[in-house]
Amino acid sequence: MKIVYKTIKNIEIEQLNNLYESISWLNYVRDPSILEKMILNTRQVFSAWDKEELVGLARVVGEEADKVYIQDILVKKDYQGGKIEYTLLKKALEKNAQIPQKILLTESSRNVIRYCRKEGFTVSEQEAFGLIINEYSIKKEDTF
């Protein structure tokens, strides 16, 4: 399996629905027009593809000056645990290296928090869904 990474917003709604459904984020797929609008109005979208199948996605929102928010790093269940999560995060951070504050909005699971702390993120609140990073270094061999 060779994963190809793209920076595109024009993703078929069926592909997006399949991805969000595969990880049980059902609120996003109840109204396809909202999901489509959300993707099209996002500052940057980084996607991972296995041939013609969308298997991962990360969204970046923000004002392009002081801070950006990295949201929805999601990967289909059958593809989780590899380098896809890492690569999507790395691409988002590299593309926004000039922005002083990067805020990762994610679940507060122990594995995610441990990984992000290792990479220089500061946990804003243990119960919150936010991790903040000002400087980062991601090693090539690291994975979620």
mmCIF file with all atom_site columns, C-alpha atoms in Angstrom:
data_model
loop_
_atom_site.group_PDB
_atom_site.id
_atom_site.type_symbol
_atom_site.label_atom_id
_atom_site.label_alt_id
_atom_site.label_comp_id
_atom_site.label_asym_id
_atom_site.label_entity_id
_atom_site.label_seq_id
_atom_site.pdbx_PDB_ins_code
_atom_site.Cartn_x
_atom_site.Cartn_y
_atom_site.Cartn_z
_atom_site.occupancy
_atom_site.B_iso_or_equiv
_atom_site.pdbx_formal_charge
_atom_site.auth_seq_id
_atom_site.auth_comp_id
_atom_site.auth_asym_id
_atom_site.auth_atom_id
_atom_site.pdbx_PDB_model_num
ATOM 1   C CA . MET A 1 1   ? 0.000   0.000  0.000  1.00 0.00 ? 1   MET A CA 1
ATOM 2   C CA . LYS A 1 2   ? 1.405   3.350  -1.062 1.00 0.00 ? 2   LYS A CA 1
ATOM 3   C CA . ILE A 1 3   ? -0.212  6.370  0.554  1.00 0.00 ? 3   ILE A CA 1
ATOM 4   C CA . VAL A 1 4   ? -0.284  9.568  -1.509 1.00 0.00 ? 4   VAL A CA 1
ATOM 5   C CA . TYR A 1 5   ? -0.683  12.925 0.252  1.00 0.00 ? 5   TYR A CA 1
ATOM 6   C CA . LYS A 1 6   ? -2.536  15.825 -1.338 1.00 0.00 ? 6   LYS A CA 1
ATOM 7   C CA . THR A 1 7   ? -3.367  19.395 -0.401 1.00 0.00 ? 7   THR A CA 1
ATOM 8   C CA . ILE A 1 8   ? -6.798  19.796 -1.966 1.00 0.00 ? 8   ILE A CA 1
ATOM 9   C CA . LYS A 1 9   ? -10.240 20.912 -0.859 1.00 0.00 ? 9   LYS A CA 1
ATOM 10  C CA . ASN A 1 10  ? -12.228 19.521 -3.749 1.00 0.00 ? 10  ASN A CA 1
ATOM 11  C CA . ILE A 1 11  ? -12.971 16.110 -2.225 1.00 0.00 ? 11  ILE A CA 1
ATOM 12  C CA . GLU A 1 12  ? -16.129 14.221 -3.147 1.00 0.00 ? 12  GLU A CA 1
ATOM 13  C CA . ILE A 1 13  ? -18.688 14.327 -0.369 1.00 0.00 ? 13  ILE A CA 1
ATOM 14  C CA . GLU A 1 14  ? -19.048 10.530 -0.481 1.00 0.00 ? 14  GLU A CA 1
ATOM 15  C CA . GLN A 1 15  ? -15.320 10.164 0.277  1.00 0.00 ? 15  GLN A CA 1
ATOM 16  C CA . LEU A 1 16  ? -15.624 12.584 3.198  1.00 0.00 ? 16  LEU A CA 1
ATOM 17  C CA . ASN A 1 17  ? -18.721 10.811 4.533  1.00 0.00 ? 17  ASN A CA 1
ATOM 18  C CA . ASN A 1 18  ? -16.972 7.438  4.375  1.00 0.00 ? 18  ASN A CA 1
ATOM 19  C CA . LEU A 1 19  ? -13.976 8.785  6.281  1.00 0.00 ? 19  LEU A CA 1
ATOM 20  C CA . TYR A 1 20  ? -15.984 10.499 9.022  1.00 0.00 ? 20  TYR A CA 1
ATOM 21  C CA . GLU A 1 21  ? -18.337 7.503  9.355  1.00 0.00 ? 21  GLU A CA 1
ATOM 22  C CA . SER A 1 22  ? -15.413 5.078  9.644  1.00 0.00 ? 22  SER A CA 1
ATOM 23  C CA . ILE A 1 23  ? -14.355 6.728  12.904 1.00 0.00 ? 23  ILE A CA 1
ATOM 24  C CA . SER A 1 24  ? -17.921 7.263  14.140 1.00 0.00 ? 24  SER A CA 1
ATOM 25  C CA . TRP A 1 25  ? -17.935 11.070 13.827 1.00 0.00 ? 25  TRP A CA 1
ATOM 26  C CA . LEU A 1 26  ? -21.560 10.887 12.798 1.00 0.00 ? 26  LEU A CA 1
ATOM 27  C CA . ASN A 1 27  ? -22.489 14.490 13.620 1.00 0.00 ? 27  ASN A CA 1
ATOM 28  C CA . TYR A 1 28  ? -20.441 15.556 10.614 1.00 0.00 ? 28  TYR A CA 1
ATOM 29  C CA . VAL A 1 29  ? -22.257 13.302 8.151  1.00 0.00 ? 29  VAL A CA 1
ATOM 30  C CA . ARG A 1 30  ? -25.869 13.982 9.116  1.00 0.00 ? 30  ARG A CA 1
ATOM 31  C CA . ASP A 1 31  ? -25.991 16.977 6.792  1.00 0.00 ? 31  ASP A CA 1
ATOM 32  C CA . PRO A 1 32  ? -23.586 16.560 3.847  1.00 0.00 ? 32  PRO A CA 1
ATOM 33  C CA . SER A 1 33  ? -23.906 20.236 2.888  1.00 0.00 ? 33  SER A CA 1
ATOM 34  C CA . ILE A 1 34  ? -22.418 21.273 6.249  1.00 0.00 ? 34  ILE A CA 1
ATOM 35  C CA . LEU A 1 35  ? -19.506 18.846 5.867  1.00 0.00 ? 35  LEU A CA 1
ATOM 36  C CA . GLU A 1 36  ? -18.845 20.072 2.336  1.00 0.00 ? 36  GLU A CA 1
ATOM 37  C CA . LYS A 1 37  ? -19.003 23.735 3.416  1.00 0.00 ? 37  LYS A CA 1
ATOM 38  C CA . MET A 1 38  ? -16.729 23.015 6.379  1.00 0.00 ? 38  MET A CA 1
ATOM 39  C CA . ILE A 1 39  ? -14.052 21.532 4.108  1.00 0.00 ? 39  ILE A CA 1
ATOM 40  C CA . LEU A 1 40  ? -14.325 24.224 1.416  1.00 0.00 ? 40  LEU A CA 1
ATOM 41  C CA . ASN A 1 41  ? -14.066 27.040 3.987  1.00 0.00 ? 41  ASN A CA 1
ATOM 42  C CA . THR A 1 42  ? -11.072 25.536 5.770  1.00 0.00 ? 42  THR A CA 1
ATOM 43  C CA . ARG A 1 43  ? -7.754  27.354 5.325  1.00 0.00 ? 43  ARG A CA 1
ATOM 44  C CA . GLN A 1 44  ? -5.863  24.186 4.373  1.00 0.00 ? 44  GLN A CA 1
ATOM 45  C CA . VAL A 1 45  ? -6.825  20.554 3.922  1.00 0.00 ? 45  VAL A CA 1
ATOM 46  C CA . PHE A 1 46  ? -4.207  17.812 3.924  1.00 0.00 ? 46  PHE A CA 1
ATOM 47  C CA . SER A 1 47  ? -5.438  14.423 2.783  1.00 0.00 ? 47  SER A CA 1
ATOM 48  C CA . ALA A 1 48  ? -4.078  10.887 2.562  1.00 0.00 ? 48  ALA A CA 1
ATOM 49  C CA . TRP A 1 49  ? -5.127  8.553  -0.237 1.00 0.00 ? 49  TRP A CA 1
ATOM 50  C CA . ASP A 1 50  ? -4.758  4.836  -0.863 1.00 0.00 ? 50  ASP A CA 1
ATOM 51  C CA . LYS A 1 51  ? -5.251  4.779  -4.605 1.00 0.00 ? 51  LYS A CA 1
ATOM 52  C CA . GLU A 1 52  ? -8.684  6.424  -5.045 1.00 0.00 ? 52  GLU A CA 1
ATOM 53  C CA . GLU A 1 53  ? -9.786  6.030  -1.418 1.00 0.00 ? 53  GLU A CA 1
ATOM 54  C CA . LEU A 1 54  ? -9.592  8.895  1.085  1.00 0.00 ? 54  LEU A CA 1
ATOM 55  C CA . VAL A 1 55  ? -8.051  7.339  4.214  1.00 0.00 ? 55  VAL A CA 1
ATOM 56  C CA . GLY A 1 56  ? -6.937  10.379 6.208  1.00 0.00 ? 56  GLY A CA 1
ATOM 57  C CA . LEU A 1 57  ? -7.477  14.107 6.567  1.00 0.00 ? 57  LEU A CA 1
ATOM 58  C CA . ALA A 1 58  ? -6.255  17.075 8.592  1.00 0.00 ? 58  ALA A CA 1
ATOM 59  C CA . ARG A 1 59  ? -7.789  20.554 8.537  1.00 0.00 ? 59  ARG A CA 1
ATOM 60  C CA . VAL A 1 60  ? -6.099  23.862 9.393  1.00 0.00 ? 60  VAL A CA 1
ATOM 61  C CA . VAL A 1 61  ? -8.126  26.954 10.246 1.00 0.00 ? 61  VAL A CA 1
ATOM 62  C CA . GLY A 1 62  ? -6.908  30.381 11.317 1.00 0.00 ? 62  GLY A CA 1
ATOM 63  C CA . GLU A 1 63  ? -6.228  33.962 10.372 1.00 0.00 ? 63  GLU A CA 1
ATOM 64  C CA . GLU A 1 64  ? -2.741  33.401 8.855  1.00 0.00 ? 64  GLU A CA 1
ATOM 65  C CA . ALA A 1 65  ? -0.989  35.861 11.173 1.00 0.00 ? 65  ALA A CA 1
ATOM 66  C CA . ASP A 1 66  ? -0.728  34.905 14.832 1.00 0.00 ? 66  ASP A CA 1
ATOM 67  C CA . LYS A 1 67  ? -2.265  31.470 15.218 1.00 0.00 ? 67  LYS A CA 1
ATOM 68  C CA . VAL A 1 68  ? -3.686  28.500 13.393 1.00 0.00 ? 68  VAL A CA 1
ATOM 69  C CA . TYR A 1 69  ? -5.785  25.625 14.634 1.00 0.00 ? 69  TYR A CA 1
ATOM 70  C CA . ILE A 1 70  ? -5.031  22.125 13.428 1.00 0.00 ? 70  ILE A CA 1
ATOM 71  C CA . GLN A 1 71  ? -8.297  20.211 13.554 1.00 0.00 ? 71  GLN A CA 1
ATOM 72  C CA . ASP A 1 72  ? -9.665  16.837 12.670 1.00 0.00 ? 72  ASP A CA 1
ATOM 73  C CA . ILE A 1 73  ? -6.582  14.728 12.200 1.00 0.00 ? 73  ILE A CA 1
ATOM 74  C CA . LEU A 1 74  ? -8.526  11.633 11.315 1.00 0.00 ? 74  LEU A CA 1
ATOM 75  C CA . VAL A 1 75  ? -7.582  8.344  9.752  1.00 0.00 ? 75  VAL A CA 1
ATOM 76  C CA . LYS A 1 76  ? -9.790  5.393  8.837  1.00 0.00 ? 76  LYS A CA 1
ATOM 77  C CA . LYS A 1 77  ? -9.637  2.665  11.475 1.00 0.00 ? 77  LYS A CA 1
ATOM 78  C CA . ASP A 1 78  ? -7.953  0.137  9.160  1.00 0.00 ? 78  ASP A CA 1
ATOM 79  C CA . TYR A 1 79  ? -5.139  2.632  8.521  1.00 0.00 ? 79  TYR A CA 1
ATOM 80  C CA . GLN A 1 80  ? -4.587  3.916  12.072 1.00 0.00 ? 80  GLN A CA 1
ATOM 81  C CA . GLY A 1 81  ? -1.388  3.373  13.995 1.00 0.00 ? 81  GLY A CA 1
ATOM 82  C CA . GLY A 1 82  ? 0.954   3.878  11.082 1.00 0.00 ? 82  GLY A CA 1
ATOM 83  C CA . LYS A 1 83  ? 2.626   6.988  9.797  1.00 0.00 ? 83  LYS A CA 1
ATOM 84  C CA . ILE A 1 84  ? -0.450  8.635  8.293  1.00 0.00 ? 84  ILE A CA 1
ATOM 85  C CA . GLU A 1 85  ? -1.368  10.587 11.441 1.00 0.00 ? 85  GLU A CA 1
ATOM 86  C CA . TYR A 1 86  ? 2.227   11.691 11.881 1.00 0.00 ? 86  TYR A CA 1
ATOM 87  C CA . THR A 1 87  ? 2.593   12.709 8.237  1.00 0.00 ? 87  THR A CA 1
ATOM 88  C CA . LEU A 1 88  ? -0.631  14.740 8.188  1.00 0.00 ? 88  LEU A CA 1
ATOM 89  C CA . LEU A 1 89  ? 0.403   16.584 11.364 1.00 0.00 ? 89  LEU A CA 1
ATOM 90  C CA . LYS A 1 90  ? 3.921   17.157 10.044 1.00 0.00 ? 90  LYS A CA 1
ATOM 91  C CA . LYS A 1 91  ? 2.619   18.576 6.756  1.00 0.00 ? 91  LYS A CA 1
ATOM 92  C CA . ALA A 1 92  ? 0.267   20.940 8.595  1.00 0.00 ? 92  ALA A CA 1
ATOM 93  C CA . LEU A 1 93  ? 3.048   22.147 10.910 1.00 0.00 ? 93  LEU A CA 1
ATOM 94  C CA . GLU A 1 94  ? 5.575   22.600 8.106  1.00 0.00 ? 94  GLU A CA 1
ATOM 95  C CA . LYS A 1 95  ? 3.131   24.516 5.913  1.00 0.00 ? 95  LYS A CA 1
ATOM 96  C CA . ASN A 1 96  ? 2.442   26.871 8.835  1.00 0.00 ? 96  ASN A CA 1
ATOM 97  C CA . ALA A 1 97  ? 5.960   27.140 10.240 1.00 0.00 ? 97  ALA A CA 1
ATOM 98  C CA . GLN A 1 98  ? 5.855   30.958 9.996  1.00 0.00 ? 98  GLN A CA 1
ATOM 99  C CA . ILE A 1 99  ? 2.808   31.170 12.294 1.00 0.00 ? 99  ILE A CA 1
ATOM 100 C CA . PRO A 1 100 ? 3.961   31.712 15.905 1.00 0.00 ? 100 PRO A CA 1
ATOM 101 C CA . GLN A 1 101 ? 1.225   29.731 17.652 1.00 0.00 ? 101 GLN A CA 1
ATOM 102 C CA . LYS A 1 102 ? -0.168  26.424 16.478 1.00 0.00 ? 102 LYS A CA 1
ATOM 103 C CA . ILE A 1 103 ? -3.057  24.912 18.401 1.00 0.00 ? 103 ILE A CA 1
ATOM 104 C CA . LEU A 1 104 ? -3.927  21.280 17.927 1.00 0.00 ? 104 LEU A CA 1
ATOM 105 C CA . LEU A 1 105 ? -7.552  20.511 18.728 1.00 0.00 ? 105 LEU A CA 1
ATOM 106 C CA . THR A 1 106 ? -7.851  16.825 19.355 1.00 0.00 ? 106 THR A CA 1
ATOM 107 C CA . GLU A 1 107 ? -9.172  14.192 21.697 1.00 0.00 ? 107 GLU A CA 1
ATOM 108 C CA . SER A 1 108 ? -7.602  14.070 25.126 1.00 0.00 ? 108 SER A CA 1
ATOM 109 C CA . SER A 1 109 ? -6.720  10.382 25.155 1.00 0.00 ? 109 SER A CA 1
ATOM 110 C CA . ARG A 1 110 ? -3.594  9.311  27.021 1.00 0.00 ? 110 ARG A CA 1
ATOM 111 C CA . ASN A 1 111 ? -1.846  8.149  23.836 1.00 0.00 ? 111 ASN A CA 1
ATOM 112 C CA . VAL A 1 112 ? -2.481  11.407 21.999 1.00 0.00 ? 112 VAL A CA 1
ATOM 113 C CA . ILE A 1 113 ? -1.413  13.525 24.984 1.00 0.00 ? 113 ILE A CA 1
ATOM 114 C CA . ARG A 1 114 ? 1.748   11.463 25.532 1.00 0.00 ? 114 ARG A CA 1
ATOM 115 C CA . TYR A 1 115 ? 2.695   11.693 21.845 1.00 0.00 ? 115 TYR A CA 1
ATOM 116 C CA . CYS A 1 116 ? 2.015   15.428 21.609 1.00 0.00 ? 116 CYS A CA 1
ATOM 117 C CA . ARG A 1 117 ? 3.946   16.223 24.802 1.00 0.00 ? 117 ARG A CA 1
ATOM 118 C CA . LYS A 1 118 ? 6.857   14.281 23.381 1.00 0.00 ? 118 LYS A CA 1
ATOM 119 C CA . GLU A 1 119 ? 6.684   16.535 20.324 1.00 0.00 ? 119 GLU A CA 1
ATOM 120 C CA . GLY A 1 120 ? 6.705   19.804 22.251 1.00 0.00 ? 120 GLY A CA 1
ATOM 121 C CA . PHE A 1 121 ? 3.001   20.484 22.644 1.00 0.00 ? 121 PHE A CA 1
ATOM 122 C CA . THR A 1 122 ? 1.793   21.905 25.948 1.00 0.00 ? 122 THR A CA 1
ATOM 123 C CA . VAL A 1 123 ? -1.501  20.520 27.172 1.00 0.00 ? 123 VAL A CA 1
ATOM 124 C CA . SER A 1 124 ? -3.790  23.477 27.841 1.00 0.00 ? 124 SER A CA 1
ATOM 125 C CA . GLU A 1 125 ? -6.203  21.587 30.102 1.00 0.00 ? 125 GLU A CA 1
ATOM 126 C CA . GLN A 1 126 ? -6.325  17.876 30.799 1.00 0.00 ? 126 GLN A CA 1
ATOM 127 C CA . GLU A 1 127 ? -10.074 17.711 30.188 1.00 0.00 ? 127 GLU A CA 1
ATOM 128 C CA . ALA A 1 128 ? -10.052 19.995 27.143 1.00 0.00 ? 128 ALA A CA 1
ATOM 129 C CA . PHE A 1 129 ? -9.621  19.046 23.530 1.00 0.00 ? 129 PHE A CA 1
ATOM 130 C CA . GLY A 1 130 ? -6.674  21.362 22.918 1.00 0.00 ? 130 GLY A CA 1
ATOM 131 C CA . LEU A 1 131 ? -2.925  21.120 22.822 1.00 0.00 ? 131 LEU A CA 1
ATOM 132 C CA . ILE A 1 132 ? -0.738  24.151 22.088 1.00 0.00 ? 132 ILE A CA 1
ATOM 133 C CA . ILE A 1 133 ? 2.620   24.192 20.360 1.00 0.00 ? 133 ILE A CA 1
ATOM 134 C CA . ASN A 1 134 ? 4.963   27.087 19.693 1.00 0.00 ? 134 ASN A CA 1
ATOM 135 C CA . GLU A 1 135 ? 8.015   25.184 18.551 1.00 0.00 ? 135 GLU A CA 1
ATOM 136 C CA . TYR A 1 136 ? 8.118   21.651 17.293 1.00 0.00 ? 136 TYR A CA 1
ATOM 137 C CA . SER A 1 137 ? 10.360  18.942 16.023 1.00 0.00 ? 137 SER A CA 1
ATOM 138 C CA . ILE A 1 138 ? 8.901   15.724 14.723 1.00 0.00 ? 138 ILE A CA 1
ATOM 139 C CA . LYS A 1 139 ? 11.199  12.815 14.184 1.00 0.00 ? 139 LYS A CA 1
ATOM 140 C CA . LYS A 1 140 ? 10.673  10.803 11.032 1.00 0.00 ? 140 LYS A CA 1
ATOM 141 C CA . GLU A 1 141 ? 10.302  7.502  12.872 1.00 0.00 ? 141 GLU A CA 1
ATOM 142 C CA . ASP A 1 142 ? 7.633   8.706  15.297 1.00 0.00 ? 142 ASP A CA 1
ATOM 143 C CA . THR A 1 143 ? 4.020   7.592  14.987 1.00 0.00 ? 143 THR A CA 1
ATOM 144 C CA . PHE A 1 144 ? 0.858   8.101  16.998 1.00 0.00 ? 144 PHE A CA 1
#
